[in-house]
mmCIF file of C-alpha atoms and ligand atoms in Angstrom:
data_model
loop_
_atom_site.group_PDB
_atom_site.id
_atom_site.type_symbol
_atom_site.label_atom_id
_atom_site.label_comp_id
_atom_site.label_asym_id
_atom_site.label_seq_id
_atom_site.Cartn_x
_atom_site.Cartn_y
_atom_site.Cartn_z
ATOM 1 C CA MET P 2 -14.339 8.392 -4.538
ATOM 2 C CA LYS P 3 -14.173 9.801 -1.299
ATOM 3 C CA LEU P 4 -11.200 12.394 -1.311
ATOM 4 C CA SER P 5 -9.734 13.422 1.619
ATOM 5 C CA VAL P 6 -7.412 16.500 1.199
ATOM 6 C CA PHE P 7 -5.024 17.731 4.504
ATOM 7 C CA GLN P 8 -2.964 20.464 4.663
ATOM 8 C CA SER P 9 0.831 18.292 5.592
ATOM 9 C CA ALA P 10 1.766 15.041 4.913
ATOM 10 C CA ASP P 11 1.814 14.182 8.491
ATOM 11 C CA LEU P 12 -2.122 15.696 8.557
ATOM 12 C CA ALA P 13 -2.542 13.239 6.186
ATOM 13 C CA ALA P 14 -1.264 10.317 8.099
ATOM 14 C CA ASN P 15 -2.302 11.129 11.200
ATOM 15 C CA TYR P 16 -5.723 10.974 9.246
ATOM 16 C CA VAL P 17 -4.827 7.652 7.985
ATOM 17 C CA CYS P 18 -4.144 6.455 11.683
ATOM 18 C CA GLU P 19 -7.667 7.483 12.937
ATOM 19 C CA LEU P 20 -9.229 5.459 10.145
ATOM 20 C CA LEU P 21 -6.871 2.170 11.282
ATOM 21 C CA VAL P 22 -7.229 2.418 14.723
ATOM 22 C CA ASP P 23 -11.357 3.265 14.912
ATOM 23 C CA ARG P 24 -11.616 0.379 12.630
ATOM 24 C CA ILE P 25 -8.949 -2.078 15.289
ATOM 25 C CA LYS P 26 -10.606 -0.999 17.941
ATOM 26 C CA VAL P 27 -13.807 -1.792 16.824
ATOM 27 C CA PHE P 28 -12.682 -5.216 14.988
ATOM 28 C CA PRO P 29 -9.800 -6.628 16.920
ATOM 29 C CA SER P 30 -9.215 -9.464 14.726
ATOM 30 C CA SER P 31 -9.067 -6.862 11.088
ATOM 31 C CA VAL P 32 -6.991 -8.448 8.268
ATOM 32 C CA LEU P 33 -5.125 -5.206 7.260
ATOM 33 C CA GLY P 34 -3.197 -5.054 4.011
ATOM 34 C CA LEU P 35 -0.442 -2.711 4.182
ATOM 35 C CA ALA P 36 2.182 -1.304 1.930
ATOM 36 C CA THR P 37 5.338 -0.037 1.828
ATOM 37 C CA GLY P 38 7.339 3.584 0.846
ATOM 38 C CA GLY P 39 8.400 7.011 1.601
ATOM 39 C CA THR P 40 4.074 8.276 1.840
ATOM 40 C CA THR P 41 3.530 5.490 4.693
ATOM 41 C CA VAL P 42 6.495 6.181 7.435
ATOM 42 C CA PRO P 43 4.831 8.951 9.355
ATOM 43 C CA LEU P 44 1.318 6.958 9.179
ATOM 44 C CA TYR P 45 3.889 4.244 10.324
ATOM 45 C CA ASN P 46 5.154 6.497 13.112
ATOM 46 C CA ALA P 47 1.497 7.774 14.126
ATOM 47 C CA LEU P 48 0.803 4.039 14.875
ATOM 48 C CA VAL P 49 3.705 3.022 16.781
ATOM 49 C CA LYS P 50 2.430 6.719 18.959
ATOM 50 C CA SER P 51 -0.976 5.144 18.826
ATOM 51 C CA PHE P 52 0.304 1.771 20.454
ATOM 52 C CA ARG P 53 2.894 3.449 22.827
ATOM 53 C CA GLU P 54 0.038 5.772 23.880
ATOM 54 C CA GLY P 55 -2.637 2.459 24.545
ATOM 55 C CA GLU P 56 -4.620 3.594 22.241
ATOM 56 C CA VAL P 57 -4.814 0.207 20.090
ATOM 57 C CA SER P 58 -3.789 -2.843 19.964
ATOM 58 C CA PHE P 59 -3.011 -5.234 17.085
ATOM 59 C CA ALA P 60 -2.735 -8.938 19.375
ATOM 60 C CA GLN P 61 -5.304 -9.715 16.951
ATOM 61 C CA ALA P 62 -4.859 -8.353 13.546
ATOM 62 C CA THR P 63 -3.733 -10.030 10.606
ATOM 63 C CA THR P 64 -1.023 -8.273 7.790
ATOM 64 C CA PHE P 65 -0.459 -9.055 4.466
ATOM 65 C CA ASN P 66 2.078 -6.350 2.690
ATOM 66 C CA LEU P 67 1.626 -5.655 -0.685
ATOM 67 C CA ASP P 68 4.706 -6.912 -2.361
ATOM 68 C CA GLU P 69 8.319 -8.119 -1.727
ATOM 69 C CA TYR P 70 11.370 -7.949 -3.948
ATOM 70 C CA ILE P 71 13.380 -10.256 -5.655
ATOM 71 C CA GLY P 72 16.806 -11.486 -5.496
ATOM 72 C CA LEU P 73 17.615 -9.427 -2.348
ATOM 73 C CA PRO P 74 19.411 -10.853 0.165
ATOM 74 C CA GLU P 75 17.515 -11.899 3.545
ATOM 75 C CA GLY P 76 17.646 -9.394 5.556
ATOM 76 C CA HIS P 77 18.324 -6.688 3.617
ATOM 77 C CA VAL P 78 17.925 -2.896 5.227
ATOM 78 C CA GLN P 79 15.463 -1.988 1.761
ATOM 79 C CA SER P 80 13.586 -5.670 2.065
ATOM 80 C CA TYR P 81 9.849 -4.646 2.501
ATOM 81 C CA ARG P 82 10.153 -6.778 5.469
ATOM 82 C CA CYS P 83 12.690 -5.225 7.101
ATOM 83 C CA PHE P 84 10.695 -1.890 6.280
ATOM 84 C CA MET P 85 7.998 -3.187 8.433
ATOM 85 C CA ASN P 86 10.159 -5.005 11.122
ATOM 86 C CA THR P 87 11.870 -0.902 11.889
ATOM 87 C CA HIS P 88 8.705 0.954 11.268
ATOM 88 C CA LEU P 89 5.836 -1.108 12.669
ATOM 89 C CA PHE P 90 5.902 -4.795 13.755
ATOM 90 C CA ASN P 91 8.957 -4.534 15.731
ATOM 91 C CA ILE P 92 7.662 -2.414 17.859
ATOM 92 C CA VAL P 93 4.136 -2.615 18.475
ATOM 93 C CA ASP P 94 2.628 -6.391 19.521
ATOM 94 C CA ILE P 95 1.338 -7.831 16.335
ATOM 95 C CA LYS P 96 1.848 -11.969 16.660
ATOM 96 C CA GLN P 97 4.480 -12.601 13.919
ATOM 97 C CA CYS P 98 2.334 -16.360 12.579
ATOM 98 C CA ARG P 99 -0.260 -12.973 11.665
ATOM 99 C CA ILE P 100 2.199 -11.244 9.246
ATOM 100 C CA HIS P 101 2.347 -11.882 5.860
ATOM 101 C CA PHE P 102 4.445 -11.177 3.045
ATOM 102 C CA PRO P 103 4.725 -12.900 -0.575
ATOM 103 C CA ASP P 104 7.236 -15.372 0.008
ATOM 104 C CA VAL P 105 10.457 -14.420 -2.445
ATOM 105 C CA THR P 106 12.306 -17.231 -1.226
ATOM 106 C CA ALA P 107 10.560 -20.220 -2.326
ATOM 107 C CA GLU P 108 11.673 -22.084 -6.006
ATOM 108 C CA ASN P 109 8.901 -21.401 -7.571
ATOM 109 C CA LEU P 110 7.672 -17.742 -7.618
ATOM 110 C CA SER P 111 5.050 -18.108 -10.139
ATOM 111 C CA GLU P 112 3.302 -20.686 -7.442
ATOM 112 C CA ALA P 113 3.991 -18.467 -4.547
ATOM 113 C CA GLY P 114 2.111 -16.194 -5.614
ATOM 114 C CA LEU P 115 -0.645 -18.119 -5.662
ATOM 115 C CA ALA P 116 -0.571 -19.798 -2.426
ATOM 116 C CA TYR P 117 -0.041 -15.861 -1.073
ATOM 117 C CA ASP P 118 -3.758 -15.406 -3.308
ATOM 118 C CA ARG P 119 -4.968 -18.291 -1.261
ATOM 119 C CA LEU P 120 -3.869 -17.332 2.338
ATOM 120 C CA ILE P 121 -5.614 -14.173 1.875
ATOM 121 C CA GLU P 122 -9.003 -15.779 0.505
ATOM 122 C CA ASP P 123 -8.242 -18.441 3.495
ATOM 123 C CA ALA P 124 -8.195 -15.203 6.236
ATOM 124 C CA GLY P 125 -11.699 -13.958 4.805
ATOM 125 C CA SER P 126 -9.815 -11.275 2.057
ATOM 126 C CA ILE P 127 -8.751 -7.606 3.448
ATOM 127 C CA ASP P 128 -11.157 -5.388 5.265
ATOM 128 C CA PHE P 129 -8.587 -2.207 4.828
ATOM 129 C CA GLN P 130 -6.048 -1.971 2.294
ATOM 130 C CA LEU P 131 -4.007 0.827 2.192
ATOM 131 C CA LEU P 132 -2.091 2.043 -1.112
ATOM 132 C CA GLY P 133 0.814 4.216 -2.470
ATOM 133 C CA ILE P 134 0.531 5.242 -5.757
ATOM 134 C CA GLY P 135 3.621 5.026 -8.051
ATOM 135 C CA ARG P 136 4.134 8.499 -10.558
ATOM 136 C CA ASN P 137 3.170 6.142 -13.552
ATOM 137 C CA GLY P 138 0.231 5.072 -10.957
ATOM 138 C CA HIS P 139 1.146 1.745 -10.419
ATOM 139 C CA ILE P 140 -0.603 -0.002 -7.146
ATOM 140 C CA GLY P 141 1.633 -2.186 -5.663
ATOM 141 C CA PHE P 142 4.041 -3.254 -7.955
ATOM 142 C CA ASN P 143 1.226 -3.928 -10.643
ATOM 143 C CA GLU P 144 3.100 -1.568 -13.084
ATOM 144 C CA PRO P 145 1.516 -0.056 -16.541
ATOM 145 C CA ASP P 146 0.332 -2.545 -19.385
ATOM 146 C CA ALA P 147 -0.073 -5.718 -16.872
ATOM 147 C CA SER P 148 -3.030 -7.232 -16.784
ATOM 148 C CA PHE P 149 -5.898 -6.289 -14.885
ATOM 149 C CA ASP P 150 -6.951 -9.731 -14.319
ATOM 150 C CA ALA P 151 -3.079 -11.234 -13.101
ATOM 151 C CA ALA P 152 -2.791 -13.639 -9.778
ATOM 152 C CA SER P 153 -0.536 -12.064 -7.118
ATOM 153 C CA GLY P 154 2.768 -13.129 -8.804
ATOM 154 C CA ILE P 155 6.004 -12.039 -10.307
ATOM 155 C CA ARG P 156 5.963 -8.299 -12.243
ATOM 156 C CA GLU P 157 8.848 -6.651 -13.469
ATOM 157 C CA LEU P 158 9.889 -2.718 -12.223
ATOM 158 C CA SER P 159 9.212 -0.562 -14.921
ATOM 159 C CA GLU P 160 12.534 2.051 -15.448
ATOM 160 C CA THR P 161 10.332 4.890 -13.680
ATOM 161 C CA THR P 162 9.674 3.067 -10.752
ATOM 162 C CA ARG P 163 13.452 1.353 -10.665
ATOM 163 C CA ALA P 164 14.633 5.314 -10.876
ATOM 164 C CA ASP P 165 12.212 6.485 -8.228
ATOM 165 C CA ASN P 166 13.634 4.111 -5.600
ATOM 166 C CA GLN P 167 16.970 3.964 -6.268
ATOM 167 C CA ARG P 168 16.938 6.892 -3.517
ATOM 168 C CA PHE P 169 16.369 4.382 -0.671
ATOM 169 C CA PHE P 170 19.231 2.714 -2.059
ATOM 170 C CA THR P 171 23.055 3.205 -1.680
ATOM 171 C CA ALA P 172 25.000 4.435 -4.281
ATOM 172 C CA GLY P 173 26.163 1.444 -6.406
ATOM 173 C CA GLU P 174 23.377 -0.568 -5.179
ATOM 174 C CA SER P 175 20.988 -1.102 -7.955
ATOM 175 C CA VAL P 176 16.763 -2.320 -7.039
ATOM 176 C CA PRO P 177 15.955 -4.866 -8.230
ATOM 177 C CA SER P 178 13.991 -5.451 -11.403
ATOM 178 C CA HIS P 179 11.369 -7.638 -9.848
ATOM 179 C CA ALA P 180 8.836 -8.514 -7.278
ATOM 180 C CA LEU P 181 6.513 -10.590 -6.300
ATOM 181 C CA SER P 182 3.032 -8.465 -6.280
ATOM 182 C CA MET P 183 -0.706 -8.847 -4.759
ATOM 183 C CA SER P 184 -2.435 -8.377 -7.726
ATOM 184 C CA ILE P 185 -4.959 -5.512 -8.773
ATOM 185 C CA ASP P 186 -7.643 -7.876 -8.935
ATOM 186 C CA GLN P 187 -7.129 -8.993 -5.145
ATOM 187 C CA ILE P 188 -6.309 -5.625 -4.020
ATOM 188 C CA LEU P 189 -10.144 -4.662 -5.487
ATOM 189 C CA LYS P 190 -11.754 -7.249 -3.381
ATOM 190 C CA ALA P 191 -10.846 -5.637 0.348
ATOM 191 C CA ARG P 192 -13.238 -4.394 1.774
ATOM 192 C CA LYS P 193 -12.016 -0.973 2.141
ATOM 193 C CA ILE P 194 -9.467 0.756 0.154
ATOM 194 C CA VAL P 195 -7.788 3.738 1.431
ATOM 195 C CA LEU P 196 -4.457 5.654 -1.159
ATOM 196 C CA MET P 197 -2.553 7.849 -0.171
ATOM 197 C CA ALA P 198 -0.039 10.271 -2.034
ATOM 198 C CA THR P 199 1.957 13.392 -0.378
ATOM 199 C CA GLY P 200 4.062 15.354 -2.253
ATOM 200 C CA PHE P 201 3.733 17.317 -5.405
ATOM 201 C CA ARG P 202 5.624 14.038 -7.166
ATOM 202 C CA LYS P 203 2.229 12.645 -7.214
ATOM 203 C CA ALA P 204 0.422 15.089 -8.314
ATOM 204 C CA ASP P 205 0.473 14.006 -11.865
ATOM 205 C CA ALA P 206 -0.347 10.440 -11.055
ATOM 206 C CA LEU P 207 -3.417 11.632 -8.541
ATOM 207 C CA ALA P 208 -4.983 13.958 -11.071
ATOM 208 C CA ARG P 209 -5.226 11.531 -13.587
ATOM 209 C CA LEU P 210 -6.210 8.795 -10.987
ATOM 210 C CA PHE P 211 -8.942 10.954 -10.140
ATOM 211 C CA SER P 212 -10.305 12.310 -13.338
ATOM 212 C CA SER P 213 -10.365 9.030 -14.787
ATOM 213 C CA GLN P 214 -13.737 7.481 -15.962
ATOM 214 C CA TYR P 215 -12.560 4.613 -17.512
ATOM 215 C CA LYS P 216 -10.019 1.429 -16.671
ATOM 216 C CA LEU P 217 -7.143 1.694 -18.747
ATOM 217 C CA GLU P 218 -4.236 -1.560 -18.279
ATOM 218 C CA SER P 219 -1.829 2.047 -18.668
ATOM 219 C CA PHE P 220 -2.255 3.268 -15.635
ATOM 220 C CA PRO P 221 -2.734 0.475 -13.070
ATOM 221 C CA ALA P 222 -4.779 2.714 -10.441
ATOM 222 C CA SER P 223 -7.421 3.314 -12.713
ATOM 223 C CA ALA P 224 -8.974 -0.178 -11.944
ATOM 224 C CA LEU P 225 -9.570 1.610 -8.513
ATOM 225 C CA ILE P 226 -12.616 3.760 -10.076
ATOM 226 C CA ASP P 227 -15.159 0.769 -9.961
ATOM 227 C CA HIS P 228 -14.697 -0.095 -6.323
ATOM 228 C CA HIS P 229 -17.168 0.764 -3.928
ATOM 229 C CA ASN P 230 -15.605 2.013 -0.947
ATOM 230 C CA VAL P 231 -12.077 3.461 -2.013
ATOM 231 C CA GLU P 232 -10.960 6.413 0.030
ATOM 232 C CA ILE P 233 -8.106 8.634 -1.647
ATOM 233 C CA VAL P 234 -5.970 10.484 1.428
ATOM 234 C CA CYS P 235 -3.638 13.579 0.008
ATOM 235 C CA ASP P 236 -1.540 16.987 1.332
ATOM 236 C CA SER P 237 -2.109 19.502 -0.683
ATOM 237 C CA GLU P 238 1.304 19.149 -2.306
ATOM 238 C CA ALA P 239 -0.139 16.642 -3.983
ATOM 239 C CA ALA P 240 -3.728 17.857 -4.739
ATOM 240 C CA ILE P 241 -2.547 20.902 -6.024
ATOM 241 C CA ASN P 242 -3.755 19.305 -9.831
ATOM 242 C CA LEU P 243 -7.003 18.356 -9.072
ATOM 243 C CA ASP P 244 -10.129 19.200 -10.364
ATOM 244 C CA LEU P 245 -12.205 19.160 -7.374
ATOM 245 C CA ALA P 246 -15.377 21.044 -8.720
ATOM 246 C CA GLY P 247 -18.587 17.991 -8.912
ATOM 247 C CA HIS P 248 -16.975 16.082 -5.823
ATOM 248 C CA GLU P 249 -16.941 14.763 -2.260
ATOM 249 C CA VAL P 250 -14.261 16.541 -0.804
ATOM 250 C CA VAL P 251 -12.917 17.020 2.682
ATOM 251 C CA CYS P 252 -10.625 19.218 3.504
ATOM 252 C CA CYS P 253 -8.459 19.416 6.531
HETATM 253 P P1 PGA C 28 6.763 6.130 -1.983
HETATM 254 O O1 PGA C 28 6.114 5.188 -3.050
HETATM 255 O O2 PGA C 28 5.497 6.057 -1.082
HETATM 256 O O3 PGA C 28 7.912 5.858 -2.149
HETATM 257 O O4 PGA C 28 6.380 7.513 -3.459
HETATM 258 C C1 PGA C 28 4.445 4.885 -3.308
HETATM 259 C C2 PGA C 28 3.798 3.724 -4.380
HETATM 260 O O5 PGA C 28 5.293 3.865 -5.116
HETATM 261 O O6 PGA C 28 3.153 3.083 -4.059
#
């Protein structure tokens, strides 16, 4: 795994923005796997800035988001569709018909997960997959002890994840217990994976990922160690516990 460490979360975000913009410039019809969460906000701000400055167009890009909560009313401000609309989709020139989320309105949610996998495969799989990481090592909503071989589908959120995400919800409103998530198997089919981690709260998970020698279902992010093209992009706070000896590291 390549590791790039930046002095701040904004610098890390600007770097990932550059990676994405460069990719889209060369391959305008790229298939992008997108993530949500606090870590990604500075990245989407940087992408919007690039778009407004005329550096990049999303007109031919296709996107697949990693996950969506089950059970929130349509248009709920904490739905991931709403997050993406606010931070990127409503601002840039992406075509609505090329934006994809797991269909949490479907009657059969397990089938909706399988249909999502088929849609991604029909699009030729993901060229560039963006990931965050949970404090418990989740990627997407693939929580500890979920099978690495499971198809995309319903996932139960762990208590850690629900507690972490409670900060986005108003008092008295609870984080949904379940989500539809892209599977680990599907994530690993992406041609390039960039995992972002910022802030001290991610330091332990990042150190565990970086030192992983075996894939363990109890630590979902460890599935990434077998992938040939993974780059971890973090800030100095998230990197604080890393043992960098013997690794390829770019520090900026
Ligand atoms: P965060 O979430 O960016 O809000 O910390 C990341 C994740 O849980 O994958």
